[in-house]
Coordinates of C-alpha atoms in Angstrom, one line a residue:
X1 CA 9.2 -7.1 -24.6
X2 CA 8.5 -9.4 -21.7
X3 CA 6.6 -12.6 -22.9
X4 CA 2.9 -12.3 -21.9
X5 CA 1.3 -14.0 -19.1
X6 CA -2.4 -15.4 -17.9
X7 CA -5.4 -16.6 -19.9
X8 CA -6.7 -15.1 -22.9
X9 CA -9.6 -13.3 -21.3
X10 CA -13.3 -12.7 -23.0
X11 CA -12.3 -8.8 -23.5
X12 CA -16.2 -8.2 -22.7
X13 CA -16.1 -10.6 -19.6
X14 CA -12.8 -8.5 -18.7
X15 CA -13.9 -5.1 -19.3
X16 CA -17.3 -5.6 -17.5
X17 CA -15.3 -7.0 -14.0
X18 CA -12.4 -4.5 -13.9
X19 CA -15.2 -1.6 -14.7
X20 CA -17.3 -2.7 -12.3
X21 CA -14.9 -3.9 -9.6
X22 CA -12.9 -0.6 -10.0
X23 CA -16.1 1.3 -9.4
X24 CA -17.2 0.1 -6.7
X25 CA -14.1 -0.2 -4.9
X26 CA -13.4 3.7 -5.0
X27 CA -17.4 4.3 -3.9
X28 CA -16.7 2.2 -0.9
X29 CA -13.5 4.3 -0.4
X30 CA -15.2 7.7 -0.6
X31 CA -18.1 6.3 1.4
X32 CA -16.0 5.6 3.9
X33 CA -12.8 7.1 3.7
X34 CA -12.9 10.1 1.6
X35 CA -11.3 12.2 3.5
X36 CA -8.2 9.9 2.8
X37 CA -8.9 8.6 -0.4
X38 CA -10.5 11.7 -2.3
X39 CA -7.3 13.2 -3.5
X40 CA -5.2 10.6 -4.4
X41 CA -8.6 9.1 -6.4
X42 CA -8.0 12.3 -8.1
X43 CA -4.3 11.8 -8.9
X44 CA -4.5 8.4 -10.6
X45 CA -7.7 9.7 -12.9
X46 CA -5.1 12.6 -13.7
X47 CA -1.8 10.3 -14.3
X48 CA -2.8 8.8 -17.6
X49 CA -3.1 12.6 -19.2
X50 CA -0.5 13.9 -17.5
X51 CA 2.0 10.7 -18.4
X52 CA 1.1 11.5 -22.2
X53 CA 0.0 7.2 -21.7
X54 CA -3.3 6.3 -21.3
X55 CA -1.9 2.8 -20.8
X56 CA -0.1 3.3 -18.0
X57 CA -2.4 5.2 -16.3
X58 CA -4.8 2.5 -16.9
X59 CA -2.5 -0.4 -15.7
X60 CA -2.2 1.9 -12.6
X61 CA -6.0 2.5 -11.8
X62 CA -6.6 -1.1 -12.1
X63 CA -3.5 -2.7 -10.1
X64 CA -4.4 0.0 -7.4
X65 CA -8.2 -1.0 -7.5
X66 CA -7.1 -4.9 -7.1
X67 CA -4.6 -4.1 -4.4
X68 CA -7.3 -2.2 -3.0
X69 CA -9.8 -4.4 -3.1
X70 CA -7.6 -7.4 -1.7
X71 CA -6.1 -5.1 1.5
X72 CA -9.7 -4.5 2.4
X73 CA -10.8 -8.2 2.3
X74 CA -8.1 -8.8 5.0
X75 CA -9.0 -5.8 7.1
X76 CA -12.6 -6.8 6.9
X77 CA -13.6 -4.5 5.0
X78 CA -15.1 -6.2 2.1
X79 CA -16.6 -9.6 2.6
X80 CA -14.9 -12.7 2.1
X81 CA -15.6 -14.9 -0.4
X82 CA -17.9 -17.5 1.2
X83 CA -15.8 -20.7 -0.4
X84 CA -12.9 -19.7 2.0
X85 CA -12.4 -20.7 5.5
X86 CA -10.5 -17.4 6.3
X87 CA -8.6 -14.5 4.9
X88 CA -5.0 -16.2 4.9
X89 CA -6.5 -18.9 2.6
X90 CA -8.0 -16.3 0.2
X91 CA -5.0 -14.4 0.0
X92 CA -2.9 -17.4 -0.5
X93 CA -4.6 -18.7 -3.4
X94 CA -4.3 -15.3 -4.8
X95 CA -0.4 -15.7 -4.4
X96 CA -0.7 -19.2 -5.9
X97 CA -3.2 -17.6 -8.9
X98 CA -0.5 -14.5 -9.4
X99 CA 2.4 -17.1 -10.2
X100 CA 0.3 -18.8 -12.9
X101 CA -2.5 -17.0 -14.1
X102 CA -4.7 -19.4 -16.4
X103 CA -8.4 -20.2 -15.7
X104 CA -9.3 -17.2 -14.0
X105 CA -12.4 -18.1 -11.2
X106 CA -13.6 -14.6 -10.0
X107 CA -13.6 -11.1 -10.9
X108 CA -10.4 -10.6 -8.9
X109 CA -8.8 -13.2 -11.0
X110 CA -10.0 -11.8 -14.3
X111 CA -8.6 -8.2 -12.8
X112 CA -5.3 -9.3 -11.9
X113 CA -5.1 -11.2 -15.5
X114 CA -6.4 -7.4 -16.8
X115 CA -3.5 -5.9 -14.6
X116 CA -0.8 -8.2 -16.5
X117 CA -2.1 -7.9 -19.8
X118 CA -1.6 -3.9 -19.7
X119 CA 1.3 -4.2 -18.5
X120 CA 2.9 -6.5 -20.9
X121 CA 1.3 -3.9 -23.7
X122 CA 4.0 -1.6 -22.0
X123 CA 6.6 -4.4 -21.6
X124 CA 6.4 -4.0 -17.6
X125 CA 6.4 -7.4 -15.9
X126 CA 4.6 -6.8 -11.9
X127 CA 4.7 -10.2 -10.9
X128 CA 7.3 -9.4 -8.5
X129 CA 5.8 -6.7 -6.7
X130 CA 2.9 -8.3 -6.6
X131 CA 4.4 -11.1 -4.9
X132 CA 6.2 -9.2 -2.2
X133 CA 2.6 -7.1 -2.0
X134 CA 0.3 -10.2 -1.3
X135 CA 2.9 -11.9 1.1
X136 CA 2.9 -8.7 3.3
X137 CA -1.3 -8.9 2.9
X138 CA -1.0 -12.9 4.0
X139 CA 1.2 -11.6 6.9
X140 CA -1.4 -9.1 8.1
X141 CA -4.3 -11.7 7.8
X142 CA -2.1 -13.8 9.9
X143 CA -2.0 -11.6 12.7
X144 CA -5.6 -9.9 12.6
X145 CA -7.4 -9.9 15.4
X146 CA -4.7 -11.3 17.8
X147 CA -2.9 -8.3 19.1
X148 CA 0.8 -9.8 18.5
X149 CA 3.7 -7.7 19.5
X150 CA 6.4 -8.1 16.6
X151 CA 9.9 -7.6 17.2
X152 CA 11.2 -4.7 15.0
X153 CA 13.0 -6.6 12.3
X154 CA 9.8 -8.8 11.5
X155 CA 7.6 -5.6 11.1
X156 CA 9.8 -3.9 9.2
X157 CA 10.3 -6.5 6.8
X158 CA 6.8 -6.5 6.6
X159 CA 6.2 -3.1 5.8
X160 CA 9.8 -2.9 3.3
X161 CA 7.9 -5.6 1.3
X162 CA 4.2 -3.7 0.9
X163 CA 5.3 -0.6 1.0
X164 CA 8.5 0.0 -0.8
X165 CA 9.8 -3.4 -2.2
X166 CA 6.2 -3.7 -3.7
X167 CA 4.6 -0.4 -4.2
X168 CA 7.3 2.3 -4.4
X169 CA 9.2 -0.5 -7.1
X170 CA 6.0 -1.1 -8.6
X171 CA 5.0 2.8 -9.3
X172 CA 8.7 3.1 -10.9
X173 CA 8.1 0.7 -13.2
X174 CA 4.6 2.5 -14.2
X175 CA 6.4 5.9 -14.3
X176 CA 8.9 4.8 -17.1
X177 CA 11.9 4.6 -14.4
X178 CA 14.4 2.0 -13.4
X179 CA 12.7 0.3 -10.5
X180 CA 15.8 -0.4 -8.9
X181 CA 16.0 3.4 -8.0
X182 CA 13.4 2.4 -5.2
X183 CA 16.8 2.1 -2.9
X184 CA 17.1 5.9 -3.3
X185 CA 13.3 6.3 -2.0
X186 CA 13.7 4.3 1.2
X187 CA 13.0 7.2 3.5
X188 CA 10.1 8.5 1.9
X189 CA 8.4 5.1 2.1
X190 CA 8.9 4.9 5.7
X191 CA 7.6 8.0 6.1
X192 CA 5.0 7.1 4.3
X193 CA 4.1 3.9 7.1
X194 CA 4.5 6.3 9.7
X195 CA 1.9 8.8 8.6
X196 CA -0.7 5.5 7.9
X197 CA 0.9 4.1 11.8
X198 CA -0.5 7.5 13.2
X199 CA -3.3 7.7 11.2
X200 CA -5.2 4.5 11.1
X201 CA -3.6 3.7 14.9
X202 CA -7.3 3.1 16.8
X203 CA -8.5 1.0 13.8
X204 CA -5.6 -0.7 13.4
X205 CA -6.0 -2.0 17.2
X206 CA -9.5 -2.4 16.7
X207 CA -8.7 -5.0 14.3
X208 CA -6.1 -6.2 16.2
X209 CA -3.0 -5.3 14.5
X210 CA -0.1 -3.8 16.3
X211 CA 1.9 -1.8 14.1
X212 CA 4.4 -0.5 17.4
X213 CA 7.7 -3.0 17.6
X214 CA 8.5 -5.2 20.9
X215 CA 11.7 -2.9 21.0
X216 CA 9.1 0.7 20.8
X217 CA 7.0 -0.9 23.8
X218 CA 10.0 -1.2 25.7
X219 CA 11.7 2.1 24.9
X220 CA 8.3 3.8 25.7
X221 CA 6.6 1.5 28.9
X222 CA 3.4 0.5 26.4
X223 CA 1.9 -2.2 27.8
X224 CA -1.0 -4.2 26.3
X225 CA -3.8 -2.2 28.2
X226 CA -1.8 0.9 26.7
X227 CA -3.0 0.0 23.2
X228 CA -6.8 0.3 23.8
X229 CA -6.1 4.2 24.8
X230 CA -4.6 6.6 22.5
X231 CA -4.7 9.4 25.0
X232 CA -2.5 7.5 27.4
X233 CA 0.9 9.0 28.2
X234 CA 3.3 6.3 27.0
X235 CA 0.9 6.1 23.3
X236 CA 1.1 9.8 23.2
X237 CA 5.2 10.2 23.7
X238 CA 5.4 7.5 21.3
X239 CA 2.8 9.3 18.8
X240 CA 5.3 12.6 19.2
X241 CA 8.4 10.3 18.8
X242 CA 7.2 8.5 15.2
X243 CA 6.1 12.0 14.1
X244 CA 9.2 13.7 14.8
X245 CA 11.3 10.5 13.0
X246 CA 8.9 11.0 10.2
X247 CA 9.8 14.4 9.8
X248 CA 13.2 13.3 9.6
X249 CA 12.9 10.4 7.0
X250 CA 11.2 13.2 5.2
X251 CA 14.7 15.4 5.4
X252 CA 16.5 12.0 4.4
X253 CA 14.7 12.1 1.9
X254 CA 15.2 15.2 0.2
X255 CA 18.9 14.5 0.7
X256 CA 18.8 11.5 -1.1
X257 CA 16.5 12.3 -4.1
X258 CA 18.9 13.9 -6.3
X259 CA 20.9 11.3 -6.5
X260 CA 18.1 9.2 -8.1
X261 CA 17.6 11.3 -11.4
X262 CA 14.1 11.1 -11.5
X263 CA 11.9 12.3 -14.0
X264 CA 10.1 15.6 -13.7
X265 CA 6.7 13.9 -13.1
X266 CA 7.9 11.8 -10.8
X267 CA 9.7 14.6 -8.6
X268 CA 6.3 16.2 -9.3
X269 CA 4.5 13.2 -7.8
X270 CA 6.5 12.2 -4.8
X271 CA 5.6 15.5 -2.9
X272 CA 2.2 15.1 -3.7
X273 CA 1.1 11.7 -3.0
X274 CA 3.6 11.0 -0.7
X275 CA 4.9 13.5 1.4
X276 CA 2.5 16.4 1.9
X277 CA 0.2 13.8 3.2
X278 CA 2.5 12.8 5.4
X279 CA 4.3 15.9 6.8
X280 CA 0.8 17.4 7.5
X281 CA -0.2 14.3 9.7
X282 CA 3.1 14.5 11.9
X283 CA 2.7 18.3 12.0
X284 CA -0.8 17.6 13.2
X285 CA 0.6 15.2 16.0
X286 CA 3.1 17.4 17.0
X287 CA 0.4 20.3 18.0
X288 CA -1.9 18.1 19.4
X289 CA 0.4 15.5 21.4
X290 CA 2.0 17.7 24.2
X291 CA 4.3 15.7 26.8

């Protein structure tokens, strides 16, 4: 059992913030994302009865809902806090809150002390992905608005720690599995960055991230002025290029997944959340991207 963590929380103080916080999170979502959001909202409601473990499915509605919540503060899409001078500050008290969580100050707080107090009832200890999670948010609120090119290494870091280190480890450890199996699920989480690379590309730049590597630029002659037009020839051969390596991590994947021993409802998940999502974006590219 892994020794529990965080303040002893008012459970009425507790249940009132993570309700409330969790519900308006999703309503901002499917107000203004639903057509990305809708069926994966759907999922997590579903996990907790189809894991037999109404725990676990709660620990994963509310991690995914303060996650959320925090990603969408450093986009600017959820205002920040007022007491902070930007969103690298927020997020690094956050980091500095996660390592000791007593004295909780806002309903984030009390969530993320929620979060660990699930998962302790399930002997799960997150603090690790949630580590590698923020520090890949405090990265991106770093470089919003500034329109840095990033050699590949530094991106891809980046992305390993949000995307596979953190979540991918992170939903093992909810789905009853060894988390160290997230090795054998490598392709599919790249895949996975790929489809949200093509798929949030003009509102990435709008916000001024630059999710294409100094390396990609080269290979493909994208220049800065490049990046403000998605129909320009050098973005287009490289939207082609990431989908048709996406398809491939996607074959990498199915290569490797045996070899991993996975549960049934976790080889019933990972097509589902993960790669139909994904192959139906670079499919979409692919017919409408002609070089």
């Amino acid at each position: 059992m892994v020794k529990k963590i965080g303040a002893p929380v008012r459970r009425d103080i507790e249940d009132k913030c993570m309700k409330d916080m969790r519900s308006r999170v999703f309503q901002h979502m499917l107000k203004t994302r639903g057509w990305k959001y809708r069926a994966f909202l759907r999922y997590l409601r579903l996990f907790k009865y189809a894991a037999f473990s109404p725990t676990r499915g709660e620990f994963l509605e509310s991690y995914y809902t303060l996650m959320r919540y925090l990603d969408d503060v450093v986009d600017g899409d959820a205002p920040l806090p007022p007491e902070y001078p930007d969103e690298a500050s927020y997020i690094l008290q956050k980091i500095e809150f996660s390592k000791l969580p007593l004295h909780p100050e806002d309903e984030v707080d009390y969530l993320m002390c929620y979060c660990f107090e699930v998962a302790d009832r399930f002997g799960a200890d997150f603090r690790e992905e949630t580590s590698d999670i923020l520090n890949s948010l405090l990265f991106d609120a770093r470089r919003r608005g500034h329109l840095e090119i990033f050699p590949h290494e530094e991106l891809s870091n980046h992305f390993h720690k949000m995307d596979i280190r953190g979540t991918i480890r992170a939903t093992l450890k909810v789905f009853n599995e060894d988390p160290d199996k997230y090795l054998f699920l490598e392709p599919l989480g790249m895949a996975s960055r790929y489809q949200f690379d093509l798929e949030d590309f003009e509102a990435d730049i709008a916000a001024g991230y630059v999710n294409i590597s100094r390396e990609e630029c080269d290979q493909w002659g994208i220049t800065r002025a490049h990046l403000y037009d998605s129909s320009s020839l050098p973005i287009r051969r490289w939207f082609r290029w990431k989908a048709e390596a996406g398809l491939a991590l996607l074959e990498e994947h199915h290569r490797r997944l045996p070899q991993g021993r996975f549960s049934l409802l976790s080889r019933a998940t990972f097509p589902l959340v993960y790669e139909a999502p994904a192959r139906k974006r670079f499919m979409q590219v692919l017919r409408e991207c002609k070089v």
